[in-house]
C-alpha positions as a printed Julia matrix, in Angstrom:
463×3 Matrix{Float64}:
   0.0     0.0     0.0
   1.3     3.42   -0.86
   0.56    5.7     2.1
   2.12    3.28    4.56
  -0.2     3.8     7.52
   0.49    0.33    8.86
   4.23    0.78    8.5
   4.06    4.12   10.26
   2.29    2.54   13.18
   4.87   -0.22   13.33
   7.5     2.36   14.07
   5.9     3.23   17.38
   7.13   -0.14   18.61
  10.41    1.52   19.55
   8.51    3.5    22.2
   6.64    0.6    23.8
   7.14   -3.12   24.13
   3.69   -4.18   23.02
   2.89   -7.71   22.02
   0.82   -9.59   24.59
  -1.37  -12.25   23.02
  -4.96  -11.1    22.73
  -7.87  -13.2    23.96
  -8.78  -14.1    20.37
  -6.86  -17.38   20.43
  -5.01  -19.59   22.86
  -3.47  -23.02   22.74
  -3.94  -25.85   25.25
  -1.49  -26.09   28.1
  -0.53  -29.57   26.89
  -0.96  -29.7    23.08
  -1.52  -33.22   21.76
  -0.54  -32.49   18.11
  -2.7   -35.46   17.1
  -6.4   -35.66   16.21
  -8.86  -37.01   13.68
 -11.52  -35.07   11.78
 -14.41  -37.36   10.93
 -16.78  -37.34    7.94
 -15.47  -34.09    6.5
 -15.41  -32.69    2.99
 -11.8   -31.99    2.02
 -10.67  -29.11   -0.17
  -8.25  -30.29   -2.85
  -6.22  -27.09   -3.16
  -4.24  -27.91   -6.33
  -7.49  -28.63   -8.19
  -9.53  -25.87   -6.5
 -12.37  -28.28   -5.71
 -13.67  -30.64   -3.05
 -12.7   -34.3    -3.04
 -15.6   -36.63   -3.8
 -17.43  -37.85   -0.73
 -16.63  -37.6     2.97
 -13.24  -38.4     4.44
 -11.57  -38.97    7.77
  -8.35  -36.97    8.15
  -5.91  -38.34   10.71
  -3.16  -36.14   12.17
  -0.18  -37.57   14.04
   2.56  -35.48   15.66
   1.6   -32.35   13.76
   1.52  -34.0    10.32
  -1.31  -35.38    8.21
  -0.99  -39.16    8.49
  -4.01  -40.37    6.52
  -6.9   -39.19    4.36
  -9.29  -42.08    3.95
 -12.95  -43.12    3.82
 -14.76  -42.8     7.16
 -13.75  -45.31    9.83
 -10.03  -44.64   10.26
  -8.73  -45.89   13.61
  -8.01  -42.93   15.86
  -6.04  -44.84   18.53
  -7.26  -42.5    21.25
  -6.6   -39.24   19.42
  -9.15  -36.44   20.0
 -11.95  -36.49   17.43
 -13.75  -33.65   15.65
 -17.08  -34.12   13.91
 -16.71  -32.76   10.38
 -20.21  -33.56    9.16
 -21.62  -30.61    7.18
 -18.26  -28.9     7.25
 -15.24  -28.41    5.0
 -11.57  -28.94    5.86
  -9.06  -26.66    4.14
  -5.35  -25.94    4.5
  -4.58  -23.0     6.76
  -4.72  -19.78    4.79
  -1.53  -18.06    3.61
  -1.38  -14.27    3.34
   1.16  -13.34    0.65
   1.29   -9.63    1.53
   1.32   -8.7     5.2
   2.88   -6.16    7.53
   2.3    -8.12   10.69
   3.82   -5.59   13.07
   1.64   -2.7    11.92
  -1.66   -1.21   13.02
  -4.93   -1.11   11.08
  -6.53    1.91   12.74
  -8.24    4.76   10.93
  -6.17    7.47    9.22
  -5.23   10.32   11.52
  -5.15    8.11   14.6
  -1.7     7.16   15.86
  -1.87    3.66   17.3
   0.81    1.64   19.0
   1.0    -1.74   17.29
   0.37   -4.83   19.37
   2.16   -7.61   17.56
   0.73  -10.32   19.81
  -2.81   -9.13   19.17
  -2.11   -8.98   15.43
  -0.77  -12.52   15.43
  -3.82  -13.72   17.38
  -6.14  -12.06   14.86
  -4.37  -13.75   11.94
  -4.79  -17.13   13.57
  -8.39  -16.47   14.61
  -9.21  -15.8    10.94
  -7.47  -18.97    9.81
  -4.26  -17.41    8.49
  -1.57  -19.82    9.67
   1.29  -18.52    7.46
   2.14  -14.98    6.38
   4.71  -13.36    4.1
   5.71  -10.11    5.79
   6.7    -7.65    3.04
   8.1    -4.79    5.06
   8.58   -4.14    8.75
  11.35   -2.79   10.94
  14.65   -4.62   11.05
  15.88   -6.39   13.08
  12.66   -6.56   15.13
  10.63   -8.5    12.55
  13.36  -11.11   12.17
  13.27  -11.61   15.94
   9.5   -12.12   15.77
   9.99  -14.75   13.08
  12.32  -16.63   15.39
   9.94  -16.35   18.36
   7.08  -17.87   16.37
   9.34  -20.62   15.03
  10.53  -21.68   18.49
   7.06  -21.46   20.05
   7.78  -18.48   22.26
   5.13  -16.47   20.41
   1.79  -17.84   19.23
   1.32  -16.62   15.69
   1.29  -17.5    12.01
   4.53  -18.88   10.66
   6.42  -15.98    9.17
   8.43  -15.48    6.03
  10.08  -12.08    6.21
  11.54   -9.39    3.96
  12.57   -6.87    6.61
  13.27   -3.31    5.4
  12.08   -2.01    2.02
  14.7    -1.12   -0.6
  13.96    2.2    -2.27
  15.55    5.23   -3.93
  16.86    8.05   -1.72
  13.7     9.89   -0.72
  11.56    7.19   -2.34
   8.5     5.4    -1.04
   8.0     4.73    1.84
  10.89    6.85    3.15
   9.19   10.05    1.96
   6.04    9.15    3.92
   8.01    8.46    7.07
   9.96   11.7     6.9
   6.8    13.72    6.35
   4.8    12.05    9.09
   7.28   11.38   11.89
   8.62   13.9    14.4
  12.35   14.48   14.25
  13.05   12.47   17.38
  11.65    9.33   15.75
  12.64   10.0    12.16
  16.36    9.44   12.65
  15.74    6.07   14.27
  12.94    4.77   12.1
  13.82    5.51    8.49
  17.05    3.46    8.33
  15.37    0.51   10.05
  12.2     0.5     7.93
  13.92    1.22    4.62
  17.2     0.9     2.78
  17.72    3.94    0.53
  20.16    3.07   -2.24
  21.36    5.64   -4.76
  23.46    3.47   -7.06
  23.95   -0.15   -8.1
  27.05   -0.35   -5.91
  25.12    0.94   -2.89
  22.39   -1.57   -3.64
  24.8    -4.49   -3.63
  26.33   -3.35   -0.33
  22.88   -2.92    1.24
  21.85   -6.44    0.31
  25.12   -7.82    1.67
  24.55   -5.99    4.96
  21.06   -7.52    5.3
  22.06  -11.11    4.52
  23.09  -11.99    8.12
  19.41  -11.6     9.09
  18.51  -14.3     6.54
  15.67  -12.5     4.73
  13.27  -14.84    2.97
  12.7   -12.33    0.16
  13.8    -8.81   -0.79
  11.11   -6.11   -0.98
  11.63   -3.22   -3.42
   9.45   -0.13   -3.8
   9.09    1.33   -7.3
   6.3     3.87   -6.97
   6.37    7.58   -7.82
   2.86    7.99   -6.45
   0.84   11.0    -7.52
   3.72   13.42   -7.11
   7.42   13.58   -7.88
   8.7    10.82   -5.59
  12.06    9.35   -6.65
  12.03    5.75   -7.89
  14.7     3.12   -8.34
  16.15    3.08  -11.89
  16.31   -0.22  -13.74
  20.07   -0.51  -13.2
  19.7    -0.31   -9.42
  16.74   -2.69   -9.44
  18.91   -5.13  -11.37
  21.74   -4.76   -8.85
  19.35   -5.55   -5.98
  17.77   -8.55   -7.66
  21.06  -10.02   -8.87
  22.63   -9.63   -5.42
  19.63  -11.41   -3.97
  19.75  -14.17   -6.56
  23.44  -14.72   -5.88
  22.46  -15.45   -2.27
  19.49  -17.6    -3.28
  16.93  -14.93   -2.36
  14.12  -13.76   -4.62
  12.66  -10.25   -4.82
   9.22   -8.72   -5.04
   8.48   -5.16   -6.11
   5.74   -2.82   -4.93
   4.66   -1.01   -8.11
   2.17    1.78   -8.69
   1.86    2.03  -12.46
   2.21    0.0   -15.64
   5.52    1.7   -16.44
   6.85    0.88  -12.97
   5.78   -2.74  -13.38
   7.73   -2.88  -16.65
  10.81   -1.37  -14.98
  10.63   -3.91  -12.16
  10.34   -6.83  -14.6
  13.23   -5.49  -16.69
  15.25   -5.24  -13.47
  14.73   -8.92  -12.79
  12.25   -9.02   -9.91
  10.6   -12.36   -9.29
   7.1   -11.1    -8.43
   4.98   -7.97   -8.19
   3.06   -6.6    -5.23
  -0.04   -4.74   -6.54
  -1.49   -5.08   -9.98
  -0.63   -1.97  -10.11
  -2.88    0.55   -8.34
  -2.83    3.78  -10.39
  -3.5     2.81  -13.99
  -4.2     0.03  -16.45
  -1.45   -2.3   -17.58
  -0.41   -1.94  -21.2
  -0.41   -4.95  -23.5
   3.39   -4.9   -23.42
   3.41   -4.93  -19.61
   1.02   -7.89  -19.42
   3.13   -9.77  -21.96
   6.36   -8.99  -20.08
   4.95  -10.13  -16.74
   3.67  -13.35  -18.31
   6.96  -14.0   -20.13
   8.89  -13.53  -16.87
   6.58  -16.0   -15.1
   6.27  -13.41  -12.34
   3.34  -13.98   -9.95
   1.3   -10.93   -8.96
  -0.24  -10.22   -5.55
  -3.08   -8.09   -6.89
  -4.37   -6.6    -3.57
  -7.73   -5.26   -4.7
  -9.15   -4.75   -1.21
  -6.52   -2.41    0.21
  -7.03    0.14   -2.56
 -10.81   -0.15   -2.34
 -10.47    0.71    1.36
  -8.81    4.0     0.39
 -11.86    4.94   -1.65
 -13.58    5.34    1.72
 -16.97    3.89    0.78
 -17.64    1.94    3.99
 -19.93    4.16    6.04
 -21.95    1.69    8.15
 -21.0    -1.13   10.51
 -22.66   -3.55    8.09
 -20.1    -2.6     5.44
 -17.52   -4.59    7.41
 -17.51   -8.38    7.07
 -18.59  -10.32   10.16
 -15.06  -11.64   10.64
 -13.69   -8.07   10.54
 -16.03   -7.17   13.37
 -14.99  -10.29   15.29
 -11.29   -9.37   15.39
 -11.48   -5.56   15.62
 -12.15   -3.56   18.79
 -15.38   -1.55   18.65
 -13.57    1.74   19.23
 -11.41    1.11   16.15
 -14.43    0.36   13.96
 -16.12    3.49   15.32
 -13.2     5.63   14.15
 -13.7     4.38   10.6
 -17.35    5.41   10.7
 -16.71    8.85   12.22
 -15.53   11.94   10.29
 -11.78   11.79    9.72
  -9.5    14.47   11.16
  -8.52   17.08    8.56
  -5.47   16.09    6.55
  -5.77   12.39    7.41
  -5.78   11.35    3.77
  -3.89   12.61    0.74
  -6.65   13.91   -1.57
  -4.57   13.3    -4.69
  -3.98    9.67   -3.7
  -7.67    9.13   -2.95
  -8.63   10.6    -6.34
  -6.09    8.4    -8.12
  -7.21    5.26   -6.29
 -10.88    5.96   -6.98
 -10.3     6.75  -10.67
  -8.42    3.45  -11.16
 -11.03    1.24   -9.42
 -12.14   -0.48  -12.63
  -8.64   -0.5   -14.13
  -7.41   -2.63  -11.23
 -10.09   -5.19  -11.97
  -9.2    -5.2   -15.65
  -5.55   -5.69  -14.68
  -6.53   -8.73  -12.63
  -8.64  -10.18  -15.44
  -5.99   -9.63  -18.11
  -3.19  -11.08  -15.99
  -5.33  -14.11  -15.2
  -6.22  -14.57  -18.87
  -2.52  -14.35  -19.79
  -1.7   -17.23  -17.46
  -0.02  -15.15  -14.78
  -0.18  -16.73  -11.32
  -2.4   -14.64   -9.07
  -1.48  -14.63   -5.39
  -3.74  -13.53   -2.54
  -2.55  -10.87   -0.13
  -4.28   -8.42    2.18
  -1.58   -5.75    2.73
  -2.55   -5.83    6.4
  -1.83   -4.28    8.82
  -2.41   -1.05    6.92
  -5.31    1.25    7.68
  -8.56   -0.58    7.06
  -6.9    -3.95    6.38
  -7.38   -5.86    9.61
  -5.03   -8.75   10.42
  -6.42  -12.07    9.24
  -9.82  -10.68    8.33
  -8.24   -8.6     5.56
  -7.47  -11.75    3.6
 -11.15  -12.73    3.7
 -12.02   -9.31    2.26
  -9.44   -9.79   -0.5
 -10.79  -13.22   -1.42
 -14.31  -11.83   -1.67
 -12.98   -9.09   -3.98
 -11.2   -11.65   -6.15
 -14.43  -13.61   -6.56
 -16.31  -10.43   -7.43
 -13.62   -9.69  -10.03
 -13.93  -13.06  -11.77
 -12.3   -15.87   -9.79
 -14.46  -18.81   -8.82
 -14.51  -19.35   -5.03
 -12.34  -22.44   -5.56
  -9.76  -20.44   -7.52
  -9.64  -17.81   -4.78
  -9.14  -20.5    -2.14
  -6.39  -22.14   -4.21
  -4.62  -18.76   -4.48
  -4.75  -18.3    -0.7
  -3.46  -21.8     0.02
  -1.59  -23.84   -2.57
  -0.44  -21.03   -4.89
   0.67  -18.8    -2.03
   2.48  -21.68   -0.34
   4.34  -22.62   -3.53
   5.48  -19.03   -3.94
   6.37  -18.36   -0.32
   8.3   -21.59    0.24
   9.03  -22.5    -3.38
   8.91  -26.24   -4.06
   9.72  -27.0    -0.44
   6.28  -25.99    0.92
   5.05  -28.47    3.52
   1.83  -26.49    3.93
  -0.95  -25.09    1.76
  -2.51  -28.47    0.97
  -4.47  -31.19    2.78
  -2.22  -34.1     1.85
  -0.42  -36.9     3.63
   2.9   -35.72    5.06
   1.98  -32.04    5.02
   2.0   -29.89    8.13
  -1.32  -30.06    9.95
  -2.19  -26.36    9.73
  -5.87  -26.71    8.95
  -9.14  -24.83    8.9
 -12.55  -26.4     9.57
 -15.47  -24.28    8.37
 -19.22  -24.72    8.26
 -20.73  -24.92    4.79
 -19.01  -25.05    1.41
 -16.65  -22.15    0.65
 -16.03  -23.53   -2.86
 -19.65  -22.62   -3.61
 -19.95  -19.52   -1.4
 -16.75  -17.72   -0.47
 -18.54  -16.12    2.52
 -18.72  -19.59    4.12
 -14.97  -19.31    4.69
 -15.76  -16.91    7.55
 -17.8   -19.57    9.37
 -14.74  -20.99   11.11
 -15.32  -23.74   13.67
 -11.72  -24.83   14.24
  -8.25  -23.48   13.53
  -5.62  -26.21   13.85
  -1.93  -25.28   14.04
   0.72  -27.97   14.02
  -1.96  -30.56   14.8
  -3.37  -28.67   17.79
  -6.84  -27.14   17.78
  -6.73  -23.59   19.14
  -9.37  -22.03   21.35
 -11.01  -19.07   19.57
 -12.93  -16.22   21.23
 -14.53  -13.44   19.19
 -14.17   -9.87   20.47
 -17.93   -9.62   20.02
């Protein structure tokens, strides 16, 4: 997202050690990591459809051990009744800022990372690709989740965002932050590189943190914001590739998408958001086999059309404090939004949908990402909003679910993904929902169980 509200909020973490787990989810004191789900319909993620008939799904030691006709021996493992329900892989959010805050524009909120993580899990998001948060803090959070110290979605992390000197999001941070925070924040949230040589050095300096991907920003916005030239983009991507690390570029326009592809990026974040892709740009993206995280919902949120509580999905209301929702429905403080950005976002509403349709028709892999936690994109729930938007734009519900599971997993973890699919040997990160989300994407919100590493979590709505 361009205006970076979530990233701005993340920066307040230096002033307070937030992060206690919210009451939304908890895990048992003695997790069993084994269970069986009986008589359940199973979502076949690679084929974007349900398997024929009911199945029993047996989990042993955090892994799926069997998928078979009803009657599998449970050997004392806890049992869940799946009748009338659907079992899916845990959702994967391919564009997150997990240490941000989703509050209304003009309201400075301290991020609560623990509460964010709980909201992701409550909404069934068991894995997230974090595409820009402060370094080294976000790498430490990745480690805490991995070793079990922190309850949260498994994280794949980019760390700081590479940009031109004065480029996005550095220009937002400098304009919005007081001087006593600016000096600390900007070099931790971004890496401003003014030449190919500087780019190579910056990547080398980040490598000890073991980033899972490099995030670049190539977005001039609606003004005269500096952007990375193709030569510097190429230096960043080649330095990453030499270390076995891919790159993804935030782009705002068709021309910026072309520059990113010419510079060798492996994927695009946004479809883009300001204008319609040219035929040449669509062809270049397809020829490069570069997946695109289209992020329709985050830009729709900036159009500011949600004026009643009913405009928020039920799952958004379940994870979001009432006072936060109230701020979205109240008049915004003067100067909270950039009028030029709002006009540009609103004018390109239909173009973004055409971009999605043309990329899909060209065979480009579409990934599902929420861009949470930015303003109006609530952790976990934001991915449900995005999936609904993708269905409205032309995906079948099954295709949207495949994007948020199997496709996202294959991109995030390459061919080594042990998640994103209900299959024997895969990690038992699972989602049990009432109804059939392959027929009605809204049924995905009717979550009965979230299972992480074979353990069913306890969920409690804020409502």
